[in-house]
Short mmCIF file of C-alpha atoms in Angstrom, two decimals:
data_model
loop_
_atom_site.label_atom_id
_atom_site.label_comp_id
_atom_site.label_asym_id
_atom_site.label_seq_id
_atom_site.Cartn_x
_atom_site.Cartn_y
_atom_site.Cartn_z
CA MET A 129 22.50 -51.00 1.28
CA THR A 130 25.98 -52.95 0.76
CA GLU A 131 27.43 -53.25 -2.65
CA ALA A 132 28.78 -50.36 -4.71
CA ILE A 133 30.14 -50.05 -8.48
CA LEU A 134 33.04 -47.79 -8.61
CA LEU A 135 34.02 -46.74 -12.17
CA VAL A 136 37.81 -46.31 -12.28
CA GLY A 137 38.31 -46.78 -16.26
CA GLY A 138 38.77 -44.09 -17.63
CA ARG A 139 41.78 -42.76 -19.43
CA GLY A 140 42.23 -39.61 -17.39
CA THR A 141 43.24 -37.70 -20.95
CA ARG A 142 42.65 -34.55 -19.55
CA LEU A 143 44.84 -34.55 -16.69
CA ARG A 144 47.46 -35.31 -18.50
CA PRO A 145 51.01 -35.74 -17.86
CA LEU A 146 49.62 -36.86 -14.74
CA THR A 147 47.72 -39.53 -15.71
CA VAL A 148 50.59 -40.84 -18.65
CA ARG A 149 52.15 -43.70 -15.59
CA THR A 150 49.18 -43.67 -13.18
CA PRO A 151 45.17 -43.96 -13.33
CA LYS A 152 43.29 -41.02 -12.73
CA PRO A 153 41.40 -42.99 -9.47
CA MET A 154 45.42 -43.65 -8.50
CA VAL A 155 46.57 -39.46 -8.63
CA PRO A 156 46.96 -38.29 -4.67
CA ALA A 157 45.49 -36.23 -3.30
CA ALA A 158 45.63 -34.63 -0.07
CA GLY A 159 48.37 -37.52 0.63
CA VAL A 160 46.95 -40.37 -0.95
CA PRO A 161 45.65 -41.66 -3.74
CA PHE A 162 41.82 -40.27 -5.03
CA LEU A 163 40.45 -43.58 -4.75
CA THR A 164 41.12 -43.68 -0.88
CA HIS A 165 38.43 -41.10 -0.07
CA GLN A 166 35.92 -42.48 -2.02
CA LEU A 167 36.04 -45.70 -1.01
CA ALA A 168 36.64 -44.47 2.57
CA ARG A 169 34.07 -42.25 2.16
CA ALA A 170 31.81 -45.69 1.05
CA ARG A 171 32.24 -47.87 3.97
CA ALA A 172 31.87 -45.45 6.17
CA ALA A 173 27.96 -44.42 4.45
CA GLY A 174 27.87 -48.46 4.73
CA VAL A 175 29.00 -50.54 1.97
CA GLU A 176 30.90 -53.38 2.48
CA HIS A 177 31.60 -54.57 -0.69
CA ILE A 178 32.76 -52.70 -3.71
CA VAL A 179 33.76 -53.80 -7.44
CA LEU A 180 36.12 -51.91 -9.83
CA ALA A 181 35.31 -51.43 -13.06
CA THR A 182 38.93 -50.95 -14.11
CA SER A 183 40.49 -50.64 -17.97
CA TYR A 184 43.41 -47.93 -18.79
CA LEU A 185 46.92 -49.08 -16.24
CA ALA A 186 44.59 -51.80 -14.27
CA GLU A 187 47.27 -53.68 -12.84
CA VAL A 188 48.11 -50.67 -10.79
CA PHE A 189 44.63 -51.19 -8.14
CA GLU A 190 44.86 -54.23 -6.76
CA PRO A 191 48.84 -54.46 -5.59
CA TYR A 192 47.56 -51.27 -3.33
CA PHE A 193 44.21 -52.02 -2.64
CA GLY A 194 44.59 -55.85 -2.67
CA ASP A 195 40.85 -57.37 -0.86
CA GLY A 196 40.25 -54.54 0.76
CA SER A 197 40.69 -55.46 4.03
CA SER A 198 42.98 -52.33 5.28
CA LEU A 199 40.21 -50.38 4.75
CA GLY A 200 36.78 -52.75 6.50
CA LEU A 201 35.92 -53.44 2.75
CA HIS A 202 35.49 -56.63 0.09
CA ILE A 203 37.29 -55.39 -3.22
CA GLU A 204 36.56 -57.14 -6.16
CA TYR A 205 38.70 -55.91 -9.03
CA VAL A 206 37.16 -56.44 -13.17
CA THR A 207 38.37 -54.93 -15.65
CA GLU A 208 37.48 -54.39 -19.53
CA GLU A 209 39.47 -55.52 -22.23
CA GLU A 210 37.64 -52.74 -24.28
CA PRO A 211 36.65 -49.76 -22.88
CA LEU A 212 32.58 -49.72 -22.54
CA GLY A 213 31.51 -46.41 -21.21
CA THR A 214 29.64 -46.02 -18.19
CA GLY A 215 26.64 -48.25 -18.78
CA GLY A 216 28.59 -50.92 -20.31
CA ALA A 217 30.82 -50.51 -17.39
CA ILE A 218 28.31 -51.14 -14.76
CA ARG A 219 26.82 -53.96 -16.52
CA ASN A 220 30.09 -55.69 -17.01
CA VAL A 221 30.72 -55.73 -13.20
CA ALA A 222 26.81 -57.30 -13.12
CA SER A 223 27.93 -60.52 -12.24
CA ARG A 224 30.04 -59.57 -9.56
CA LEU A 225 27.33 -58.51 -6.78
CA ASP A 226 25.29 -60.44 -3.86
CA SER A 227 22.47 -58.15 -4.76
CA GLY A 228 19.04 -58.83 -4.61
CA PRO A 229 17.13 -58.47 -7.94
CA ASP A 230 15.34 -55.11 -5.38
CA ASP A 231 18.12 -54.51 -3.42
CA PRO A 232 20.16 -50.59 -3.98
CA VAL A 233 23.52 -50.47 -5.35
CA LEU A 234 25.26 -47.32 -5.18
CA ILE A 235 27.35 -46.57 -8.51
CA PHE A 236 29.86 -43.45 -8.49
CA ASN A 237 32.02 -42.46 -10.82
CA GLY A 238 36.30 -42.12 -9.99
CA ASP A 239 36.84 -38.45 -10.79
CA ILE A 240 34.28 -37.47 -8.33
CA LEU A 241 35.04 -35.32 -5.41
CA THR A 242 31.92 -34.68 -3.41
CA GLY A 243 30.03 -34.58 0.09
CA LEU A 244 26.78 -36.08 -0.54
CA ASP A 245 25.12 -37.34 2.15
CA ILE A 246 25.01 -41.07 0.93
CA PRO A 247 22.84 -42.14 3.37
CA ALA A 248 19.82 -39.76 2.54
CA LEU A 249 20.60 -40.49 -1.31
CA VAL A 250 19.94 -44.63 -0.34
CA ALA A 251 17.03 -43.27 2.22
CA ALA A 252 15.37 -41.27 -0.64
CA HIS A 253 15.41 -44.42 -3.32
CA GLU A 254 13.65 -46.91 -0.71
CA THR A 255 11.21 -44.00 0.56
CA THR A 256 9.82 -42.88 -3.22
CA GLY A 257 10.48 -46.90 -4.93
CA ALA A 258 12.62 -44.92 -7.29
CA ASP A 259 14.42 -48.05 -10.19
CA VAL A 260 17.11 -45.59 -10.19
CA SER A 261 17.98 -42.73 -7.86
CA LEU A 262 20.34 -39.55 -8.91
CA HIS A 263 22.74 -37.10 -7.50
CA LEU A 264 22.19 -33.61 -8.77
CA THR A 265 23.91 -30.81 -7.90
CA ARG A 266 23.00 -26.83 -8.60
CA VAL A 267 26.39 -25.19 -11.26
CA GLU A 268 26.07 -21.27 -12.06
CA ASP A 269 27.10 -22.84 -15.74
CA PRO A 270 25.75 -26.07 -16.50
CA ARG A 271 26.49 -26.15 -20.26
CA ALA A 272 29.30 -28.45 -19.78
CA PHE A 273 27.29 -30.48 -17.73
CA GLY A 274 24.16 -33.51 -18.36
CA LEU A 275 21.02 -31.52 -17.14
CA VAL A 276 18.23 -33.12 -15.26
CA PRO A 277 15.15 -31.13 -14.55
CA THR A 278 12.74 -32.77 -11.91
CA ASP A 279 9.81 -32.10 -11.73
CA ALA A 280 7.90 -31.06 -7.93
CA THR A 281 8.28 -34.54 -5.86
CA GLY A 282 12.09 -34.77 -7.23
CA ARG A 283 11.41 -37.24 -10.23
CA VAL A 284 13.16 -37.18 -12.65
CA THR A 285 11.63 -35.55 -15.69
CA ALA A 286 14.40 -35.17 -19.11
CA PHE A 287 17.72 -35.68 -19.44
CA LEU A 288 19.53 -33.24 -21.93
CA GLU A 289 23.26 -33.58 -22.67
CA LYS A 290 25.45 -30.40 -22.74
CA PRO A 291 22.93 -27.38 -23.12
CA GLN A 292 24.77 -24.73 -25.85
CA THR A 293 21.64 -22.27 -26.00
CA PRO A 294 19.99 -20.81 -23.32
CA GLU A 295 16.45 -21.54 -24.64
CA GLU A 296 18.31 -25.42 -24.13
CA ILE A 297 18.88 -24.61 -20.27
CA VAL A 298 15.91 -24.97 -18.63
CA THR A 299 17.29 -26.40 -15.10
CA ASP A 300 20.84 -25.86 -13.38
CA GLN A 301 20.36 -28.84 -12.13
CA ILE A 302 23.28 -31.58 -12.98
CA ASN A 303 23.82 -34.64 -13.04
CA ALA A 304 26.53 -35.30 -10.39
CA GLY A 305 27.97 -38.36 -10.91
CA ALA A 306 26.46 -40.62 -8.25
CA TYR A 307 23.64 -43.31 -8.52
CA VAL A 308 21.43 -45.53 -6.50
CA PHE A 309 20.21 -48.21 -8.98
CA ARG A 310 17.90 -51.04 -8.31
CA ARG A 311 19.61 -54.67 -8.88
CA SER A 312 17.57 -55.55 -11.35
CA VAL A 313 17.76 -52.55 -13.56
CA ILE A 314 21.59 -52.92 -13.94
CA ASP A 315 20.26 -56.15 -15.62
CA THR A 316 18.46 -54.62 -18.25
CA ILE A 317 22.16 -52.96 -19.91
CA PRO A 318 23.09 -54.52 -23.04
CA ALA A 319 25.55 -56.66 -22.83
CA GLY A 320 28.80 -56.59 -24.53
CA ARG A 321 29.34 -53.56 -26.18
CA PRO A 322 29.82 -49.53 -24.97
CA VAL A 323 26.82 -47.85 -23.46
CA SER A 324 26.47 -44.40 -22.02
CA VAL A 325 24.01 -44.40 -18.66
CA GLU A 326 23.66 -40.82 -19.59
CA ARG A 327 22.74 -40.54 -23.55
CA GLU A 328 21.04 -44.84 -23.94
CA THR A 329 20.61 -46.15 -20.56
CA PHE A 330 18.82 -43.25 -18.78
CA PRO A 331 16.88 -41.25 -21.77
CA GLU A 332 14.92 -45.59 -22.01
CA LEU A 333 14.22 -45.68 -18.72
CA LEU A 334 12.32 -43.18 -18.74
CA ALA A 335 10.99 -43.57 -22.13
CA THR A 336 10.06 -46.99 -20.83
CA GLY A 337 7.68 -45.34 -17.32
CA ALA A 338 10.89 -46.56 -14.80
CA HIS A 339 10.98 -44.61 -12.03
CA LEU A 340 14.21 -42.32 -12.27
CA GLN A 341 14.06 -39.61 -9.01
CA GLY A 342 16.78 -36.91 -8.12
CA MET A 343 18.26 -35.79 -5.55
CA VAL A 344 19.58 -31.95 -4.58
CA ASP A 345 22.41 -32.18 -2.49
CA SER A 346 23.97 -29.05 -3.15
CA THR A 347 27.15 -29.52 -0.54
CA TYR A 348 30.82 -30.04 -1.33
CA TRP A 349 31.19 -31.42 -5.11
CA LEU A 350 34.12 -30.89 -7.66
CA ASP A 351 35.26 -32.44 -10.76
CA LEU A 352 38.49 -33.20 -11.37
CA GLY A 353 38.79 -33.85 -14.97
CA THR A 354 41.60 -30.72 -15.26
CA PRO A 355 44.56 -30.58 -13.58
CA GLN A 356 43.66 -27.09 -12.02
CA ALA A 357 39.97 -28.81 -10.30
CA PHE A 358 42.88 -31.93 -8.90
CA VAL A 359 44.83 -29.20 -7.25
CA ARG A 360 42.16 -27.96 -5.71
CA GLY A 361 40.78 -30.79 -4.61
CA SER A 362 44.00 -31.73 -2.90
CA ALA A 363 43.72 -28.44 -0.83
CA ASP A 364 40.21 -29.14 -0.11
CA LEU A 365 40.54 -31.62 1.13
CA VAL A 366 43.96 -30.52 3.70
CA LEU A 367 42.03 -27.41 4.65
CA GLY A 368 38.90 -29.21 5.71
CA ARG A 369 36.69 -28.18 3.00
CA ALA A 370 35.99 -31.56 1.53
CA PRO A 371 35.02 -33.82 3.95
CA SER A 372 36.99 -37.75 3.76
CA PRO A 373 38.52 -39.83 6.58
CA ALA A 374 40.85 -41.01 4.40
CA VAL A 375 43.11 -38.32 5.02
CA PRO A 376 46.69 -39.80 6.68
CA GLY A 377 46.50 -36.08 9.36
CA ARG A 378 44.57 -33.53 10.66
CA CYS A 379 43.62 -30.37 8.77
CA GLY A 380 44.93 -27.40 8.46
CA ASP A 381 47.60 -25.10 6.10
CA ARG A 382 49.51 -27.37 4.99
CA LEU A 383 49.76 -31.55 5.04
CA VAL A 384 53.97 -32.89 5.35
CA LEU A 385 54.17 -36.71 4.83
CA PRO A 386 57.02 -38.31 7.40
CA THR A 387 60.22 -38.20 5.63
CA ALA A 388 59.96 -35.53 3.34
CA THR A 389 61.97 -32.72 4.94
CA VAL A 390 60.70 -28.96 4.43
CA ALA A 391 63.64 -26.21 5.27
CA PRO A 392 62.26 -24.28 8.74
CA ASP A 393 61.78 -20.77 6.74
CA ALA A 394 60.00 -22.80 3.98
CA LYS A 395 56.43 -21.53 3.85
CA LEU A 396 53.80 -24.34 3.01
CA THR A 397 49.90 -22.55 2.63
CA GLY A 398 46.81 -23.23 1.20
CA GLY A 399 46.55 -26.75 1.91
CA THR A 400 49.61 -27.02 0.39
CA VAL A 401 50.47 -31.72 0.35
CA VAL A 402 54.61 -32.97 0.53
CA GLY A 403 55.00 -36.04 -0.60
CA GLU A 404 57.49 -38.88 0.93
CA GLY A 405 60.93 -38.28 0.54
CA ALA A 406 60.02 -35.02 -1.00
CA ARG A 407 62.04 -31.64 -0.03
CA ILE A 408 61.55 -28.11 0.44
CA GLY A 409 64.93 -25.88 -0.14
CA GLU A 410 65.09 -22.68 2.28
CA GLY A 411 62.94 -20.49 1.83
CA ALA A 412 60.46 -21.81 -1.10
CA ARG A 413 56.84 -20.34 -0.59
CA ILE A 414 54.04 -23.53 -1.53
CA THR A 415 50.37 -22.78 -2.20
CA GLY A 416 48.21 -24.36 -2.44
CA SER A 417 50.09 -26.87 -4.19
CA THR A 418 50.69 -30.80 -4.31
CA VAL A 419 54.36 -32.02 -3.84
CA LEU A 420 54.22 -35.93 -4.35
CA ALA A 421 57.08 -38.42 -3.28
CA GLY A 422 60.82 -37.46 -3.97
CA ALA A 423 60.21 -34.08 -5.80
CA VAL A 424 62.30 -31.54 -4.48
CA VAL A 425 61.53 -28.05 -4.38
CA GLU A 426 64.76 -25.75 -4.66
CA SER A 427 65.82 -22.46 -3.00
CA GLY A 428 63.31 -19.21 -3.49
CA ALA A 429 61.55 -21.45 -5.51
CA VAL A 430 57.89 -19.97 -5.75
CA VAL A 431 55.23 -22.74 -6.62
CA THR A 432 51.52 -21.60 -6.42
CA ASP A 433 48.43 -23.68 -7.63
CA SER A 434 50.54 -26.43 -9.43
CA PHE A 435 51.12 -29.82 -9.04
CA VAL A 436 54.24 -31.67 -8.93
CA GLY A 437 54.95 -34.34 -9.99
CA ALA A 438 57.10 -38.00 -8.77
CA GLY A 439 60.72 -37.30 -8.41
CA ALA A 440 60.71 -33.93 -10.34
CA ARG A 441 63.31 -31.40 -9.31
CA ILE A 442 62.46 -27.57 -9.47
CA GLY A 443 65.21 -25.22 -9.73
CA GLU A 444 66.44 -22.33 -7.86
CA ARG A 445 64.42 -19.20 -7.74
CA THR A 446 61.83 -20.20 -10.38
CA VAL A 447 58.05 -19.00 -10.20
CA LEU A 448 55.66 -22.12 -10.87
CA THR A 449 51.67 -20.59 -10.70
CA GLY A 450 48.91 -23.07 -11.82
CA THR A 451 51.23 -25.63 -13.90
CA VAL A 452 51.87 -29.33 -14.37
CA ILE A 453 55.22 -30.86 -13.58
CA GLY A 454 55.29 -35.04 -15.04
CA ASP A 455 57.25 -37.14 -12.95
CA GLY A 456 61.30 -37.50 -12.94
CA ALA A 457 60.80 -33.48 -14.86
CA VAL A 458 63.48 -30.76 -13.96
CA VAL A 459 62.23 -27.23 -14.37
CA GLY A 460 65.85 -25.87 -14.01
CA PRO A 461 66.42 -22.23 -12.03
CA ASP A 462 65.22 -19.24 -12.92
CA ASN A 463 62.24 -20.24 -14.73
CA GLU A 464 59.10 -18.40 -14.89
CA LEU A 465 56.04 -20.84 -15.98
CA ARG A 466 52.11 -19.46 -15.43
CA GLU A 467 48.15 -20.63 -15.62
CA GLY A 468 47.65 -23.68 -18.13
CA VAL A 469 51.21 -25.07 -18.86
CA ARG A 470 52.33 -28.72 -18.72
CA VAL A 471 55.55 -30.36 -18.74
CA TRP A 472 55.52 -34.05 -19.85
CA CYS A 473 57.91 -36.89 -17.70
CA ASP A 474 61.21 -36.44 -17.97
CA ALA A 475 61.05 -33.46 -19.30
CA ARG A 476 64.80 -30.79 -18.65
CA ILE A 477 63.86 -27.17 -19.16
CA PRO A 478 67.38 -25.30 -18.93
CA ALA A 479 68.21 -22.76 -16.20
CA ALA A 480 66.57 -18.99 -17.21
CA THR A 481 64.78 -20.75 -20.24
CA LEU A 482 61.68 -19.50 -20.25
CA ARG A 483 59.57 -16.69 -18.72
CA PHE A 484 56.43 -14.48 -18.61
CA SER A 485 58.41 -11.40 -17.36
CA SER A 486 61.17 -9.46 -17.66
CA ASP A 487 64.49 -11.69 -16.05
CA GLN A 488 65.21 -8.15 -13.50
#
């Protein structure tokens, strides 16, 4: 298995304002675009050729990664003119593959942070002779996911999209967003129209007697679809809980990139990342958060489990907890923003304007 397709065309609407100016896979996690971690893990698993299926802000990818040689890869880019869904995107890039009809092709989504043993998934695919093999993981509450029950040998028996009643929840195994396709199966996906692999391709393959194999791998897995999850994923990469050969530094409580300035008495913990050219003021306390390039966190500010966008400014003594501050936004001194608040790019919040508690 030396080829892969990476689906990076989504608009990332649940992540806004992080994705207003940046496509979701290019939002920094642990100091580099999240996509860098996925590419590095694919290369470590033996992949040499990757086709990126792009759509939203497609022009951003190639200037950053080029031909992929800096990562030891050959990267090609295919842009969808209209959104085609997961299956449609896979079919749309098929002409760029070099694999023979029976060769395995790795396919994965651009918003999943995982410790998946990729070689083990490929080995299971080849050993069982499957047409498609799926990475499955187990979750406590599967209602937001597609359930994938399997028999005693791991063969997939059904696809159940987002069950809502207890009777519908027949397994805790979910589709974890990574697949190995037999190359010839990709050519059976209809071309030129939107197709969902979860709702159309997989059920139809199952109905026609194709062999779909599931491999449960319950190592680290996180869907980075929400700002809270994205911040957590970045922190887990820094802390070493999530594996990646692309973290630009040693794992630990903090990752401070070159040219960033941190006051000697500032405290950075919990996998906090401080980007290039950012500045952290005296007495600031930042826990489990991401501060992007050029941002400023002023003296005495307290930032917890939050995302501070590029060039944003957080005023003195301001408290952020579970919030997202868009690129270029300014939150003045003595504000208090708590769980779920999203401040849009370039917004301005004057001093002492928003609080969730008394100002005393």
